[in-house]
Short mmCIF file of C-alpha atoms in Angstrom, two decimals:
data_model
loop_
_atom_site.label_atom_id
_atom_site.label_comp_id
_atom_site.label_asym_id
_atom_site.label_seq_id
_atom_site.Cartn_x
_atom_site.Cartn_y
_atom_site.Cartn_z
CA MET A 198 -81.74 8.56 187.45
CA GLU A 199 -79.38 7.45 190.25
CA THR A 200 -75.78 8.50 189.74
CA VAL A 201 -73.26 5.67 189.94
CA PRO A 202 -70.09 6.74 191.80
CA LEU A 203 -67.03 6.86 189.57
CA ALA A 204 -65.12 4.46 191.84
CA ALA A 205 -67.94 1.92 191.69
CA ALA A 206 -67.89 2.03 187.89
CA ARG A 207 -64.33 0.73 187.93
CA ILE A 208 -65.35 -2.51 189.63
CA ASP A 209 -65.39 -5.43 187.23
CA THR A 210 -68.23 -7.77 188.12
CA GLY A 211 -66.55 -10.83 186.60
CA ASP A 212 -63.34 -10.29 188.53
CA THR A 213 -65.33 -9.61 191.69
CA ALA A 214 -67.42 -12.76 191.30
CA TRP A 215 -64.31 -14.89 190.84
CA LEU A 216 -62.55 -13.34 193.84
CA LEU A 217 -65.62 -13.87 196.03
CA ALA A 218 -65.52 -17.56 195.11
CA ALA A 219 -61.74 -17.74 195.57
CA THR A 220 -61.99 -16.14 199.01
CA ALA A 221 -64.51 -18.76 200.11
CA LEU A 222 -62.25 -21.50 198.72
CA VAL A 223 -59.24 -20.27 200.67
CA LEU A 224 -61.24 -19.97 203.89
CA LEU A 225 -62.36 -23.59 203.41
CA MET A 226 -58.70 -24.60 203.43
CA THR A 227 -58.42 -23.99 207.18
CA PRO A 228 -61.16 -26.50 208.10
CA GLY A 229 -59.52 -28.79 205.52
CA LEU A 230 -56.20 -28.33 207.30
CA ALA A 231 -57.91 -29.08 210.61
CA LEU A 232 -59.07 -32.45 209.25
CA PHE A 233 -55.68 -33.12 207.65
CA TYR A 234 -53.85 -32.43 210.90
CA GLY A 235 -56.57 -34.01 213.04
CA GLY A 236 -56.26 -37.33 211.22
CA MET A 237 -52.48 -37.29 211.60
CA VAL A 238 -52.40 -37.08 215.41
CA ARG A 239 -53.27 -39.79 217.91
CA THR A 240 -56.83 -40.22 219.15
CA LYS A 241 -56.23 -38.43 222.44
CA SER A 242 -55.49 -35.03 220.84
CA VAL A 243 -57.76 -34.91 217.78
CA LEU A 244 -60.11 -32.21 219.05
CA ASN A 245 -57.25 -30.07 220.32
CA MET A 246 -55.72 -30.17 216.84
CA LEU A 247 -59.03 -29.18 215.25
CA MET A 248 -59.46 -26.37 217.75
CA MET A 249 -56.02 -24.90 217.10
CA SER A 250 -56.99 -24.41 213.45
CA PHE A 251 -60.54 -23.22 214.03
CA VAL A 252 -59.64 -20.72 216.73
CA SER A 253 -57.03 -19.25 214.38
CA ILE A 254 -59.87 -18.15 212.11
CA ALA A 255 -61.35 -16.01 214.86
CA LEU A 256 -58.11 -14.67 216.32
CA VAL A 257 -56.47 -13.69 213.04
CA THR A 258 -59.68 -12.11 211.73
CA VAL A 259 -59.90 -9.75 214.71
CA VAL A 260 -56.23 -8.80 214.47
CA TRP A 261 -56.38 -8.34 210.69
CA LEU A 262 -59.40 -6.05 210.79
CA ALA A 263 -58.01 -4.04 213.72
CA ALA A 264 -54.55 -3.35 212.32
CA GLY A 265 -53.12 -6.21 210.25
CA TYR A 266 -54.55 -5.25 206.88
CA SER A 267 -53.44 -1.64 207.20
CA LEU A 268 -49.92 -2.58 208.29
CA ALA A 269 -49.58 -5.15 205.49
CA PHE A 270 -51.23 -3.31 202.60
CA GLY A 271 -51.29 0.32 203.71
CA ASP A 272 -48.89 2.85 202.23
CA ASP A 273 -45.29 2.08 203.12
CA ALA A 274 -44.20 3.79 206.33
CA PHE A 275 -40.74 2.47 207.21
CA GLY A 276 -38.50 1.94 204.20
CA GLY A 277 -40.29 -1.07 202.78
CA LEU A 278 -40.69 -2.83 206.14
CA VAL A 279 -44.31 -2.18 207.12
CA GLY A 280 -47.32 -0.12 206.12
CA ASP A 281 -49.06 2.69 207.99
CA LEU A 282 -52.18 2.61 210.17
CA ARG A 283 -54.36 4.71 207.90
CA HIS A 284 -56.86 1.89 207.53
CA ALA A 285 -56.74 0.59 211.12
CA GLY A 286 -60.15 -0.78 211.96
CA MET A 287 -60.80 -0.70 208.17
CA ALA A 288 -61.22 3.06 208.45
CA GLY A 289 -61.79 4.89 205.19
CA LEU A 290 -62.88 1.76 203.32
CA GLY A 291 -66.41 1.27 202.07
CA PRO A 292 -68.42 -0.47 199.34
CA ASP A 293 -67.11 1.91 196.68
CA SER A 294 -63.42 1.55 197.60
CA VAL A 295 -61.56 -0.22 194.79
CA HIS A 296 -58.37 -2.24 194.58
CA GLY A 297 -57.59 -2.77 190.92
CA THR A 298 -60.88 -4.03 189.54
CA VAL A 299 -62.35 -5.49 192.75
CA PRO A 300 -63.75 -3.93 195.94
CA THR A 301 -61.04 -3.19 198.47
CA LEU A 302 -63.07 -4.85 201.20
CA LEU A 303 -63.08 -8.06 199.16
CA PHE A 304 -59.34 -7.83 198.52
CA ALA A 305 -58.77 -7.34 202.25
CA THR A 306 -60.92 -10.38 203.04
CA PHE A 307 -59.11 -12.49 200.45
CA GLN A 308 -55.78 -11.59 202.00
CA LEU A 309 -57.19 -12.29 205.46
CA THR A 310 -57.83 -15.91 204.52
CA PHE A 311 -54.11 -16.26 203.68
CA ALA A 312 -53.14 -14.95 207.09
CA ILE A 313 -55.56 -17.34 208.79
CA ILE A 314 -54.27 -20.54 207.24
CA THR A 315 -50.63 -19.50 207.71
CA ALA A 316 -51.14 -19.21 211.47
CA ALA A 317 -53.00 -22.53 211.54
CA LEU A 318 -50.19 -24.24 209.62
CA VAL A 319 -47.73 -23.49 212.43
CA SER A 320 -49.78 -25.56 214.88
CA GLY A 321 -48.81 -28.79 213.15
CA ALA A 322 -45.22 -28.47 214.35
CA ILE A 323 -46.25 -28.51 218.03
CA ALA A 324 -49.15 -30.97 217.95
CA ASP A 325 -49.87 -33.02 221.10
CA ARG A 326 -47.93 -30.82 223.53
CA ALA A 327 -48.84 -27.11 223.45
CA LYS A 328 -51.01 -25.33 226.00
CA PHE A 329 -54.16 -24.10 224.32
CA GLY A 330 -54.20 -20.92 226.41
CA ALA A 331 -50.69 -20.04 225.28
CA TRP A 332 -51.72 -20.70 221.66
CA LEU A 333 -54.54 -18.17 222.06
CA VAL A 334 -51.97 -15.51 222.96
CA PHE A 335 -49.36 -16.65 220.46
CA VAL A 336 -51.54 -16.43 217.34
CA PRO A 337 -52.40 -12.70 217.44
CA LEU A 338 -48.85 -11.75 218.44
CA TRP A 339 -47.37 -13.87 215.69
CA ALA A 340 -49.79 -12.57 213.07
CA LEU A 341 -48.84 -8.96 213.83
CA LEU A 342 -45.11 -9.41 214.34
CA VAL A 343 -44.29 -12.08 211.76
CA TYR A 344 -46.94 -12.54 209.08
CA VAL A 345 -47.96 -8.90 208.60
CA PRO A 346 -44.46 -7.49 208.02
CA VAL A 347 -43.52 -10.28 205.60
CA ALA A 348 -46.79 -9.81 203.69
CA HIS A 349 -45.90 -6.12 203.31
CA TRP A 350 -42.37 -6.96 202.12
CA VAL A 351 -43.70 -9.26 199.42
CA TRP A 352 -47.04 -7.76 198.35
CA GLY A 353 -47.53 -4.38 200.01
CA PRO A 354 -46.98 -1.06 198.25
CA GLY A 355 -43.31 -0.16 198.63
CA GLY A 356 -42.41 -3.52 200.19
CA TRP A 357 -38.67 -4.10 199.92
CA ILE A 358 -38.82 -7.61 198.43
CA LEU A 359 -41.35 -6.56 195.80
CA ASP A 360 -40.15 -3.09 194.86
CA LYS A 361 -36.48 -2.99 195.79
CA LEU A 362 -35.19 -6.55 195.50
CA GLY A 363 -37.40 -7.66 192.63
CA ALA A 364 -37.96 -11.23 193.83
CA LEU A 365 -41.15 -12.90 192.58
CA ASP A 366 -43.83 -14.63 194.64
CA PHE A 367 -47.22 -15.01 193.01
CA ALA A 368 -49.35 -16.54 195.76
CA GLY A 369 -47.41 -16.88 199.00
CA GLY A 370 -44.30 -19.05 199.02
CA LEU A 371 -42.56 -16.49 201.22
CA PRO A 372 -45.28 -15.11 203.54
CA VAL A 373 -47.23 -18.37 203.83
CA GLU A 374 -45.06 -21.44 203.26
CA ILE A 375 -41.57 -20.37 204.32
CA THR A 376 -42.88 -18.22 207.17
CA SER A 377 -45.03 -21.03 208.59
CA GLY A 378 -42.27 -23.60 208.16
CA ALA A 379 -39.54 -21.51 209.77
CA SER A 380 -41.91 -20.50 212.57
CA GLY A 381 -42.89 -24.12 213.12
CA LEU A 382 -39.22 -25.07 213.45
CA ALA A 383 -38.68 -22.30 216.00
CA LEU A 384 -41.66 -23.36 218.11
CA CYS A 385 -40.85 -27.05 218.14
CA LEU A 386 -37.38 -26.12 219.43
CA VAL A 387 -38.92 -23.92 222.14
CA LEU A 388 -41.32 -26.63 223.31
CA GLY A 389 -39.01 -29.59 222.87
CA PRO A 390 -39.96 -33.09 221.64
CA ARG A 391 -43.09 -35.00 222.60
CA LEU A 392 -42.88 -37.63 225.31
CA GLY A 393 -41.73 -40.81 223.61
CA PHE A 394 -40.34 -39.09 220.52
CA LYS A 395 -38.23 -41.58 218.52
CA LYS A 396 -39.34 -44.35 220.93
CA ASP A 397 -43.12 -44.70 220.69
CA ALA A 398 -45.13 -45.21 217.52
CA MET A 399 -46.96 -41.96 216.77
CA ARG A 400 -48.88 -42.99 213.69
CA PRO A 401 -51.85 -41.11 212.19
CA HIS A 402 -55.01 -42.41 213.83
CA ASN A 403 -57.43 -41.78 210.92
CA LEU A 404 -56.07 -41.89 207.38
CA PRO A 405 -59.47 -41.38 205.70
CA MET A 406 -59.69 -38.09 207.62
CA VAL A 407 -56.21 -37.19 206.38
CA MET A 408 -57.22 -37.88 202.78
CA LEU A 409 -60.42 -35.87 203.15
CA GLY A 410 -58.45 -32.96 204.57
CA ALA A 411 -55.91 -33.18 201.75
CA GLY A 412 -58.72 -33.19 199.21
CA LEU A 413 -60.27 -30.07 200.72
CA LEU A 414 -56.87 -28.39 200.76
CA TRP A 415 -56.32 -29.22 197.08
CA PHE A 416 -59.79 -27.93 196.23
CA GLY A 417 -59.22 -24.70 198.13
CA TRP A 418 -55.74 -24.27 196.66
CA PHE A 419 -57.28 -23.32 193.30
CA GLY A 420 -58.72 -20.27 195.01
CA PHE A 421 -55.42 -19.67 196.76
CA ASN A 422 -53.34 -19.64 193.57
CA ALA A 423 -55.70 -18.77 190.73
CA GLY A 424 -57.43 -16.23 192.95
CA SER A 425 -54.13 -14.39 193.35
CA ALA A 426 -54.53 -13.17 189.76
CA LEU A 427 -57.29 -10.97 191.27
CA GLY A 428 -59.35 -11.40 188.13
CA ALA A 429 -61.15 -13.86 185.89
CA ASN A 430 -58.46 -13.86 183.22
CA GLY A 431 -55.82 -15.89 181.41
CA LEU A 432 -53.29 -15.60 184.22
CA ALA A 433 -55.81 -17.11 186.63
CA ALA A 434 -56.39 -19.97 184.18
CA ALA A 435 -52.65 -20.62 183.85
CA ALA A 436 -52.17 -20.56 187.62
CA PHE A 437 -55.13 -22.93 188.00
CA LEU A 438 -53.67 -25.46 185.57
CA ASN A 439 -50.17 -25.16 187.04
CA THR A 440 -51.64 -25.83 190.49
CA LEU A 441 -53.36 -29.00 189.33
CA ALA A 442 -50.27 -30.22 187.49
CA ALA A 443 -47.85 -29.65 190.36
CA GLY A 444 -50.14 -31.34 192.86
CA CYS A 445 -50.23 -34.40 190.64
CA THR A 446 -46.47 -34.67 190.10
CA GLY A 447 -45.87 -33.98 193.79
CA LEU A 448 -48.09 -36.95 194.65
CA LEU A 449 -46.36 -39.18 192.09
CA GLY A 450 -42.88 -38.11 193.17
CA TRP A 451 -43.55 -38.94 196.83
CA LEU A 452 -45.08 -42.30 195.91
CA PHE A 453 -42.09 -43.09 193.70
CA VAL A 454 -39.78 -42.67 196.69
CA GLU A 455 -42.06 -44.78 198.88
CA GLN A 456 -42.32 -47.48 196.21
CA ARG A 457 -38.55 -47.78 196.21
CA ARG A 458 -38.76 -48.26 199.96
CA GLY A 459 -41.39 -50.96 199.48
CA HIS A 460 -44.75 -49.48 200.52
CA PRO A 461 -46.57 -46.62 198.77
CA THR A 462 -48.97 -45.23 201.38
CA THR A 463 -52.11 -43.12 201.56
CA LEU A 464 -50.30 -40.72 203.91
CA GLY A 465 -47.53 -40.44 201.33
CA ALA A 466 -50.03 -39.68 198.56
CA ALA A 467 -51.68 -36.95 200.62
CA SER A 468 -48.35 -35.49 201.74
CA GLY A 469 -46.92 -35.58 198.21
CA ALA A 470 -49.90 -33.72 196.78
CA VAL A 471 -49.59 -31.07 199.49
CA ALA A 472 -45.83 -30.77 198.89
CA GLY A 473 -46.42 -30.16 195.18
CA LEU A 474 -49.11 -27.59 195.95
CA VAL A 475 -46.84 -25.83 198.44
CA ALA A 476 -44.02 -25.55 195.90
CA ILE A 477 -46.20 -24.27 193.07
CA THR A 478 -47.76 -21.58 195.27
CA PRO A 479 -45.02 -18.97 194.71
CA SER A 480 -44.32 -20.03 191.13
CA CYS A 481 -47.75 -20.73 189.60
CA GLY A 482 -47.88 -17.28 188.01
CA SER A 483 -44.29 -17.32 186.79
CA VAL A 484 -43.57 -20.71 185.21
CA SER A 485 -44.86 -22.60 182.20
CA LEU A 486 -46.77 -25.87 182.46
CA ILE A 487 -43.54 -27.83 182.00
CA GLY A 488 -41.99 -25.80 184.78
CA ALA A 489 -44.96 -26.52 187.04
CA LEU A 490 -44.64 -30.25 186.43
CA VAL A 491 -40.95 -30.15 187.38
CA VAL A 492 -41.56 -27.95 190.43
CA GLY A 493 -44.18 -30.36 191.77
CA LEU A 494 -42.06 -33.43 191.09
CA ALA A 495 -39.00 -31.92 192.76
CA ALA A 496 -41.05 -31.04 195.84
CA GLY A 497 -42.62 -34.49 196.07
CA VAL A 498 -39.25 -36.23 195.94
CA VAL A 499 -37.22 -33.88 198.13
CA CYS A 500 -39.91 -33.36 200.78
CA SER A 501 -40.39 -37.12 201.12
CA TYR A 502 -36.79 -37.28 202.33
CA ALA A 503 -36.95 -34.01 204.29
CA VAL A 504 -39.65 -35.25 206.67
CA GLY A 505 -37.12 -37.73 208.05
CA TRP A 506 -34.54 -35.10 208.91
CA LYS A 507 -36.21 -34.48 212.28
CA PHE A 508 -35.10 -37.90 213.51
CA LYS A 509 -31.49 -37.26 212.54
CA LEU A 510 -31.38 -33.65 213.79
CA ASN A 511 -33.56 -34.31 216.87
CA TYR A 512 -36.29 -31.69 216.44
CA ASP A 513 -39.84 -32.93 216.87
CA ASP A 514 -41.81 -31.38 214.03
CA SER A 515 -44.95 -33.36 214.84
CA LEU A 516 -46.83 -33.13 211.52
CA ASP A 517 -43.97 -32.26 209.16
CA VAL A 518 -44.53 -28.53 208.76
CA VAL A 519 -40.79 -28.08 208.28
CA GLY A 520 -40.33 -31.00 205.92
CA VAL A 521 -43.27 -30.06 203.68
CA HIS A 522 -43.99 -26.34 204.00
CA LEU A 523 -40.52 -24.91 204.67
CA VAL A 524 -38.68 -27.21 202.28
CA GLY A 525 -41.45 -27.16 199.66
CA GLY A 526 -41.71 -23.38 199.89
CA ILE A 527 -37.97 -22.99 199.41
CA ILE A 528 -38.01 -25.31 196.38
CA GLY A 529 -40.88 -23.47 194.70
CA THR A 530 -39.50 -20.02 195.42
CA LEU A 531 -35.99 -20.80 194.22
CA LEU A 532 -37.12 -22.59 191.06
CA ILE A 533 -38.76 -19.38 189.88
CA GLY A 534 -35.18 -18.30 189.22
CA VAL A 535 -34.79 -21.33 186.95
CA PHE A 536 -38.14 -21.72 185.18
CA ALA A 537 -39.68 -18.21 185.09
CA THR A 538 -40.83 -17.26 181.58
CA GLU A 539 -41.50 -13.81 180.16
CA ALA A 540 -44.86 -15.04 178.84
CA MET A 541 -46.00 -15.48 182.46
CA THR A 542 -44.11 -12.73 184.30
CA GLY A 543 -44.26 -10.03 181.65
CA GLY A 544 -40.51 -9.46 181.97
CA ALA A 545 -38.38 -11.49 184.36
CA GLU A 546 -36.91 -14.75 183.08
CA GLY A 547 -35.24 -17.68 184.79
CA LEU A 548 -31.92 -19.35 184.13
CA LEU A 549 -33.28 -21.82 181.57
CA TYR A 550 -35.03 -19.10 179.60
CA GLY A 551 -32.10 -16.74 179.10
CA GLY A 552 -32.35 -14.75 182.32
CA GLY A 553 -29.01 -15.82 183.75
CA LEU A 554 -28.47 -16.10 187.49
CA ALA A 555 -29.90 -12.69 188.39
CA GLN A 556 -33.44 -13.80 189.24
CA LEU A 557 -32.23 -16.89 191.05
CA GLY A 558 -30.03 -14.68 193.22
CA LYS A 559 -32.98 -12.44 194.09
CA GLN A 560 -35.07 -15.44 195.03
CA LEU A 561 -32.29 -16.78 197.25
CA VAL A 562 -31.95 -13.49 199.13
CA ALA A 563 -35.71 -13.35 199.70
CA VAL A 564 -35.82 -16.92 200.99
CA ALA A 565 -32.94 -16.35 203.40
CA ALA A 566 -34.32 -13.06 204.71
CA VAL A 567 -37.87 -14.29 205.27
CA GLY A 568 -36.79 -17.60 206.77
CA ALA A 569 -34.36 -15.99 209.18
CA TYR A 570 -36.79 -13.25 210.23
CA ALA A 571 -39.67 -15.68 210.84
CA PHE A 572 -37.47 -18.09 212.81
CA VAL A 573 -35.86 -15.47 215.05
CA VAL A 574 -39.02 -13.51 215.86
CA THR A 575 -41.11 -16.65 216.42
CA TYR A 576 -38.45 -18.12 218.67
CA GLY A 577 -38.47 -14.91 220.69
CA ILE A 578 -42.28 -14.88 221.00
CA GLY A 579 -42.29 -18.55 221.95
CA LYS A 580 -39.62 -18.14 224.61
CA LEU A 581 -41.39 -15.10 226.09
CA LEU A 582 -44.73 -16.89 226.32
CA ASP A 583 -43.07 -19.99 227.73
CA ARG A 584 -41.54 -17.89 230.47
CA LEU A 585 -44.70 -15.92 231.23
CA LEU A 586 -47.44 -18.51 230.71
CA GLY A 587 -45.77 -21.82 230.10
CA PHE A 588 -46.18 -22.93 226.49
CA ARG A 589 -45.62 -26.66 227.01
CA ALA A 590 -48.44 -28.76 228.43
CA ASP A 591 -47.50 -30.61 231.60
CA GLU A 592 -46.53 -34.27 231.50
CA GLU A 593 -49.84 -35.57 232.85
CA GLN A 594 -51.86 -33.61 230.29
CA GLU A 595 -49.69 -34.85 227.47
CA GLN A 596 -49.86 -38.48 228.55
CA THR A 597 -53.62 -38.42 229.11
CA GLY A 598 -54.29 -36.38 226.00
CA LEU A 599 -55.19 -32.75 225.48
CA ASP A 600 -58.76 -33.49 224.42
CA LEU A 601 -59.81 -34.61 227.89
CA THR A 602 -57.48 -32.52 230.02
CA VAL A 603 -57.92 -29.21 228.18
CA HIS A 604 -61.30 -29.39 226.43
CA ALA A 605 -63.09 -31.96 228.60
CA GLU A 606 -64.20 -33.77 225.45
CA SER A 607 -63.40 -36.95 223.59
CA ALA A 608 -63.54 -37.42 219.83
CA TYR A 609 -64.53 -41.09 219.88
CA ASP A 610 -65.42 -42.39 223.36
CA HIS A 611 -69.04 -41.23 223.49
CA GLY A 612 -69.66 -42.70 226.92
CA VAL A 613 -67.28 -40.28 228.61
CA LEU A 614 -68.21 -36.99 230.32
CA GLY A 615 -71.90 -37.13 229.51
CA HIS A 616 -71.53 -37.35 225.73
CA GLY A 617 -73.37 -40.67 225.51
CA ALA A 618 -76.74 -41.86 226.75
CA PRO A 619 -76.72 -42.38 230.54
CA VAL A 620 -76.51 -45.97 231.70
CA SER A 621 -78.99 -47.04 234.38
CA SER A 622 -77.48 -47.90 237.75
CA SER A 623 -79.50 -51.12 237.72
CA VAL A 624 -77.55 -52.45 234.74
CA PRO A 625 -74.80 -54.89 235.77
CA THR A 626 -71.26 -53.52 235.61
CA ALA A 627 -70.19 -55.78 232.75
CA GLN A 628 -73.22 -54.71 230.73
CA LYS A 629 -72.44 -51.03 231.45
CA VAL A 630 -68.99 -51.45 230.02
CA LYS A 631 -70.36 -53.25 226.98
CA THR A 632 -72.99 -50.56 226.46
CA GLN A 633 -70.47 -47.72 226.79
CA ALA A 634 -68.07 -49.47 224.42
#
């Protein structure tokens, strides 16, 4: 009879099955984000926006497997700041390696999908005007220097936010939402505003695509949040329900603000749902259902106002990464200090549940530290690449559109560059134009 290794016997098949599904759900969020962002830009840069998300999957995966996972989740090496390189190249990890009740290789892949979408989120702040070549260099550098250290602080063994400060973050308000939002702000300051910012109409070109992307994001978010329980258990169920509830109140809160302005919009509905989902990400494993409803509503209302700050403060955050992800992430992370319940956390309680101001203070310190670190380091990376490679597309490329000038493709004009059926030279010019149209 074949002997089953002791480590393999510790793997729970139910937990593993759920985490496999959750990992696939989170990976799907990046194509969903590509559609969400792609619908929000103008027709001349749709493919470039899609590519910035899709290429992040490949770039971050290579970096994560080479060193990122080990630095984020390896044993602490520098006083809670970063892990060691014991598992560089996934060395020492095999089918029988276990993290809790799931295979370590699966846990590493699940965490990889978080890193992927965080990098892709940043691209929304610099839509329409970034050099694709510079983005290819930026993503791996940013993943190693910004995302990986913050992931270790929050989730890694010995990380200072987790072990020393005691701030709570169930599924990524700090390493995903606040990091991407602060980094997006830094990059849009490095690149400067788009041509015609505050003068030309820069409306979303395809709202059905935006809604489809938002729907895929919402669908994947259940894996993002409930999957962070790392098991098929009651905590996963609570996080799942909290995620649904906050997305709903976020949508309603945003539409309430728009209704007062006169026109509830499809873009507002999609953005409100995402704002609620962003805010519940850190808190879904810490707050009750009532808390989740309030967190989502607060994010929907506040973020609907925050997206307009860029016009007053003169920073061109193209697709509202700052207004939704940074602001929503801050709201959700701070409100843990208000609504956290012992029934969910197993100990820590928020202000409204008898915990005083202690937990709120811890959350505030974590938010400030992560936001400042992500902004400063990203600004430095952006400035360096701008000096060495040029990060901003030139004026002609931006006016013509990055789809044609960078990728030699067009999303909609199928008669351009050989994408449509060739038109015979014997066809009159007017008929050629009609055929190509």
